[in-house]
CSV table of C-alpha atoms in Angstrom, one decimal:
chain,number,residue,atom,x,y,z
A,75,UNK,CA,135.1,48.6,147.7
A,76,UNK,CA,136.3,45.3,146.3
A,77,UNK,CA,137.6,45.0,142.8
A,78,UNK,CA,134.7,42.8,141.9
A,79,UNK,CA,132.1,45.4,143.0
A,80,UNK,CA,134.0,48.1,141.2
A,81,UNK,CA,134.1,46.0,138.0
A,82,UNK,CA,130.3,45.4,138.3
A,83,UNK,CA,129.6,49.2,138.7
A,84,UNK,CA,131.8,49.9,135.6
A,85,UNK,CA,129.9,47.3,133.7
A,86,UNK,CA,126.6,48.7,134.8
A,87,UNK,CA,127.6,52.2,133.7
A,88,UNK,CA,128.7,51.0,130.3
A,89,UNK,CA,125.3,49.2,129.9
A,90,UNK,CA,123.4,52.4,130.9
A,91,UNK,CA,125.5,54.4,128.4
A,92,UNK,CA,124.7,52.0,125.7
A,93,UNK,CA,121.0,52.1,126.5
A,94,UNK,CA,121.0,55.9,126.6
A,95,UNK,CA,122.7,56.0,123.2
A,96,UNK,CA,120.1,53.6,121.8
A,97,UNK,CA,117.3,55.8,123.2
A,98,UNK,CA,118.9,58.9,121.7
A,99,UNK,CA,118.9,57.2,118.2
A,100,UNK,CA,115.3,56.2,118.6
A,101,UNK,CA,114.3,59.8,119.5
A,102,UNK,CA,116.2,61.2,116.5
A,103,UNK,CA,114.4,58.8,114.2
A,104,UNK,CA,111.0,59.7,115.7
A,105,UNK,CA,111.8,63.4,115.3
A,106,UNK,CA,112.7,62.8,111.6
A,107,UNK,CA,109.4,60.9,111.2
A,108,UNK,CA,107.5,63.8,112.7
A,109,UNK,CA,109.1,66.2,110.2
A,110,UNK,CA,108.1,63.8,107.4
A,111,UNK,CA,104.5,63.7,108.6
A,112,UNK,CA,104.3,67.5,108.8
A,113,UNK,CA,105.6,67.7,105.2
A,114,UNK,CA,103.0,65.2,104.1
A,115,UNK,CA,100.2,67.2,105.8
A,116,UNK,CA,101.4,70.3,104.1
A,117,UNK,CA,101.4,68.5,100.7
A,118,UNK,CA,97.9,67.3,101.3
A,119,UNK,CA,96.7,70.8,102.1
A,120,UNK,CA,98.3,72.1,98.9
A,121,UNK,CA,96.6,69.4,96.9
A,122,UNK,CA,93.3,70.2,98.4
A,123,UNK,CA,93.8,73.9,97.6
A,124,UNK,CA,94.7,73.1,94.0
A,125,UNK,CA,91.5,71.0,93.7
A,126,UNK,CA,89.5,73.9,95.0
A,127,UNK,CA,91.1,76.3,92.5
A,128,UNK,CA,90.4,73.9,89.7
A,129,UNK,CA,86.7,73.6,90.7
A,130,UNK,CA,86.6,77.4,90.8
A,131,UNK,CA,87.9,77.6,87.3
A,132,UNK,CA,85.2,75.2,86.1
A,133,UNK,CA,82.6,77.5,87.5
A,134,UNK,CA,83.8,80.7,85.8
A,135,UNK,CA,82.1,82.3,82.9
A,136,UNK,CA,82.1,85.7,81.1
A,137,UNK,CA,80.3,87.3,84.0
A,138,UNK,CA,82.7,86.5,86.8
A,139,UNK,CA,86.0,86.4,84.9
A,140,UNK,CA,87.8,87.8,81.9
A,141,UNK,CA,86.5,85.0,79.6
A,142,UNK,CA,84.7,86.1,76.4
A,143,UNK,CA,80.9,85.5,76.2
A,144,UNK,CA,81.5,83.0,73.4
A,145,UNK,CA,83.2,80.7,75.9
A,146,UNK,CA,80.0,80.3,78.0
A,147,UNK,CA,78.6,77.8,75.5
A,148,UNK,CA,75.0,76.6,76.3
A,149,UNK,CA,75.4,77.1,80.0
A,150,UNK,CA,73.0,79.9,81.2
A,151,UNK,CA,74.8,82.2,83.6
A,152,UNK,CA,73.3,83.1,86.9
A,153,UNK,CA,71.0,86.1,86.9
A,154,UNK,CA,72.6,89.5,87.7
A,155,UNK,CA,71.8,91.4,90.9
A,156,UNK,CA,68.4,93.1,90.9
A,157,UNK,CA,69.7,96.0,93.0
A,158,UNK,CA,69.1,99.4,91.4
A,159,UNK,CA,71.3,102.5,91.5
A,160,UNK,CA,70.7,104.7,94.5
A,161,UNK,CA,71.4,107.9,92.7
A,162,UNK,CA,74.1,108.9,95.2
A,163,UNK,CA,77.6,109.7,94.0
A,164,UNK,CA,80.5,107.8,95.6
A,165,UNK,CA,82.4,109.3,98.5
A,166,UNK,CA,81.2,111.7,101.2
A,167,UNK,CA,77.5,112.4,101.1
A,168,UNK,CA,76.0,115.8,101.6
A,169,UNK,CA,75.4,116.4,105.3
A,170,UNK,CA,77.7,113.6,106.4
A,171,UNK,CA,80.4,114.3,109.0
A,172,UNK,CA,83.7,114.5,107.3
A,173,UNK,CA,87.0,112.9,108.5
A,174,UNK,CA,90.5,114.1,108.0
A,175,UNK,CA,94.0,112.9,108.9
A,176,UNK,CA,95.1,114.7,112.0
A,177,UNK,CA,98.8,115.5,112.6
A,178,UNK,CA,100.6,113.9,115.6
A,179,UNK,CA,102.4,115.8,118.3
A,180,UNK,CA,105.5,113.7,118.3
A,181,UNK,CA,106.4,112.4,114.8
A,182,UNK,CA,108.8,109.4,114.5
A,183,UNK,CA,111.2,111.4,112.3
A,184,UNK,CA,111.7,115.0,111.4
A,185,UNK,CA,113.5,116.1,108.2
A,186,UNK,CA,114.5,119.7,107.6
A,187,UNK,CA,114.6,121.2,104.1
A,188,UNK,CA,116.4,124.5,103.7
A,189,UNK,CA,116.9,126.6,100.6
A,190,UNK,CA,120.6,126.4,99.5
A,191,UNK,CA,120.8,129.7,97.6
A,192,UNK,CA,118.9,132.9,97.3
A,193,UNK,CA,116.4,132.8,94.4
A,194,UNK,CA,117.2,136.5,93.6
A,195,UNK,CA,121.0,137.0,93.9
A,196,UNK,CA,122.1,133.4,94.3
A,197,UNK,CA,123.9,134.0,97.6
A,198,UNK,CA,124.6,131.0,99.8
A,199,UNK,CA,122.0,130.7,102.6
A,200,UNK,CA,123.6,128.2,104.9
A,201,UNK,CA,124.3,130.8,107.6
A,202,UNK,CA,121.1,132.9,106.9
A,203,UNK,CA,118.5,133.6,109.6
A,204,UNK,CA,115.5,131.3,109.8
A,205,UNK,CA,112.4,133.4,109.6
A,206,UNK,CA,109.7,130.8,109.6
A,207,UNK,CA,109.1,127.0,109.3
A,208,UNK,CA,106.1,125.3,107.7
A,209,UNK,CA,105.5,121.6,108.6
A,210,UNK,CA,103.7,118.8,106.7
A,211,UNK,CA,103.4,115.3,108.0
A,212,UNK,CA,103.5,112.2,105.7
A,213,UNK,CA,102.0,109.0,107.1
A,214,UNK,CA,103.6,106.0,105.5
A,215,UNK,CA,104.6,102.4,106.2
A,216,UNK,CA,108.2,101.5,107.0
A,217,UNK,CA,110.0,99.2,104.6
A,218,UNK,CA,108.7,95.7,105.2
A,219,UNK,CA,110.9,92.7,105.3
A,220,UNK,CA,110.4,89.3,107.0
A,221,UNK,CA,112.2,88.8,110.3
A,222,UNK,CA,113.7,85.3,110.3
A,223,UNK,CA,114.1,83.8,113.8
A,224,UNK,CA,116.0,80.5,114.2
A,225,UNK,CA,115.1,78.4,117.1
A,226,UNK,CA,117.8,75.9,118.2
A,227,UNK,CA,116.9,73.1,120.5
A,228,UNK,CA,119.7,71.7,122.7
A,229,UNK,CA,120.2,68.2,124.0
A,230,UNK,CA,122.0,68.0,127.3
A,231,UNK,CA,123.3,65.0,129.2
A,232,UNK,CA,123.0,64.9,133.0
A,233,UNK,CA,125.8,63.5,135.2
A,234,UNK,CA,123.5,60.6,135.8
A,235,UNK,CA,123.6,59.7,132.1
A,236,UNK,CA,120.0,60.9,131.2
A,237,UNK,CA,119.7,62.8,127.9
A,238,UNK,CA,117.2,65.7,128.1
A,239,UNK,CA,115.9,67.6,125.1
A,240,UNK,CA,114.3,71.1,125.1
A,241,UNK,CA,111.1,71.8,123.3
A,242,UNK,CA,110.5,74.0,120.2
A,243,UNK,CA,108.0,76.9,120.7
A,244,UNK,CA,104.5,76.3,119.2
A,245,UNK,CA,105.1,78.4,116.1
A,246,UNK,CA,108.2,76.4,115.1
A,247,UNK,CA,106.3,73.5,113.6
A,248,UNK,CA,108.8,72.5,110.9
A,249,UNK,CA,112.4,73.2,109.8
A,250,UNK,CA,111.1,76.3,108.0
A,251,UNK,CA,107.6,77.7,108.5
A,252,UNK,CA,105.8,81.0,108.6
A,253,UNK,CA,105.3,82.8,111.9
A,254,UNK,CA,102.0,83.8,113.6
A,255,UNK,CA,101.9,87.3,112.2
A,256,UNK,CA,102.3,86.2,108.6
A,257,UNK,CA,99.6,83.5,109.2
A,258,UNK,CA,97.2,86.1,110.7
A,259,UNK,CA,97.7,88.4,107.8
A,260,UNK,CA,97.1,85.6,105.3
A,261,UNK,CA,93.9,84.5,107.1
A,262,UNK,CA,92.7,88.2,107.3
A,263,UNK,CA,93.1,88.7,103.6
A,264,UNK,CA,91.3,85.5,102.7
A,265,UNK,CA,88.5,85.5,105.3
A,266,UNK,CA,88.2,89.2,106.1
A,267,UNK,CA,88.9,90.8,102.8
A,268,UNK,CA,87.6,87.9,100.6
A,269,UNK,CA,90.6,87.7,98.4
A,270,UNK,CA,91.2,84.5,96.4
A,271,UNK,CA,94.1,82.3,97.5
A,272,UNK,CA,96.1,83.2,94.4
A,273,UNK,CA,95.7,87.0,94.9
A,274,UNK,CA,96.5,86.6,98.6
A,275,UNK,CA,99.7,84.8,97.6
A,276,UNK,CA,100.6,87.7,95.3
A,277,UNK,CA,99.9,90.3,98.0
A,278,UNK,CA,102.1,88.5,100.5
A,279,UNK,CA,104.8,88.0,97.9
A,280,UNK,CA,104.8,91.7,97.0
A,281,UNK,CA,104.6,92.9,100.6
A,282,UNK,CA,107.1,90.5,102.3
A,283,UNK,CA,109.4,89.7,99.3
A,284,UNK,CA,108.9,86.1,100.3
A,285,UNK,CA,107.0,83.5,98.2
A,286,UNK,CA,104.0,82.0,99.9
A,287,UNK,CA,102.2,79.2,98.1
A,288,UNK,CA,98.5,79.0,97.8
A,289,UNK,CA,98.7,75.5,99.4
A,290,UNK,CA,100.4,77.1,102.5
A,291,UNK,CA,97.7,79.8,102.7
A,292,UNK,CA,95.0,77.1,102.4
A,293,UNK,CA,96.6,75.3,105.3
A,294,UNK,CA,96.8,78.5,107.4
A,295,UNK,CA,93.0,79.1,106.9
A,296,UNK,CA,92.2,75.5,107.8
A,297,UNK,CA,94.3,75.8,110.9
A,298,UNK,CA,92.7,79.0,112.0
A,299,UNK,CA,89.2,77.5,111.4
A,300,UNK,CA,90.1,74.5,113.5
A,301,UNK,CA,91.4,76.7,116.3
A,302,UNK,CA,88.1,78.5,116.4
A,303,UNK,CA,86.0,75.4,116.7
A,304,UNK,CA,85.7,75.6,120.6
A,305,UNK,CA,84.7,79.3,120.3
A,306,UNK,CA,82.0,78.5,117.7
A,307,UNK,CA,80.7,75.6,119.8
A,308,UNK,CA,80.4,77.9,122.8
A,309,UNK,CA,78.6,80.6,120.7
A,310,UNK,CA,76.1,78.0,119.4
A,311,UNK,CA,75.5,76.5,122.8
A,312,UNK,CA,74.8,80.0,124.2
A,313,UNK,CA,72.5,80.8,121.3
A,314,UNK,CA,70.6,77.5,121.8
A,315,UNK,CA,70.3,78.1,125.5
A,316,UNK,CA,68.9,81.6,124.9
A,317,UNK,CA,66.3,80.4,122.4
A,318,UNK,CA,65.2,77.5,124.6
A,319,UNK,CA,64.2,79.8,127.5
């Protein structure tokens, strides 16, 4: 290879390196912009949730809140339910099949409790014979604490000069975000248990020892609702097809 050809190749390599570096800068700027847009969407969701809470406060009176009756003004509250008492006491009804908590064959942990001294003479019982053992099982939840998983995306440069970037998993939508199990629990409390957003935030804070804002919960519910749109459309289409027969 002549010196001129070698010099040309070197020049071409330097040009490609410069272009790759420029493209890498552009990619970093775009990623930063994406993070900004995600933060803006989260802020919008929080503002919408705050507006919904303020509207809810305006619709409260002495019948659906702790406000005194004098605060109702001239606004006539909605009529109470016309349901009458059934006369049955709460809990298990006579004749109904009862249910009990059954013990498990293999408990997760077994703790032994032995008497230390004789209750009559006070003698040490550490080496005494074991005559009998009585067992009781306690069903409880383990200590709950959030598991923080950090995802690190690597950029690697090929020998040809191309820069390749890995992708974050779907649940890693922002520099810091809540995982799918926390999101599912929040949606279940709001939609399934009908808890207000503020009380759901309190429950999650007490259970996970991690603050979850009402705006974030509102965004979680909206995201879950959007993800169910194809399923709902399918259900409505099947229902319409059934009625049209």
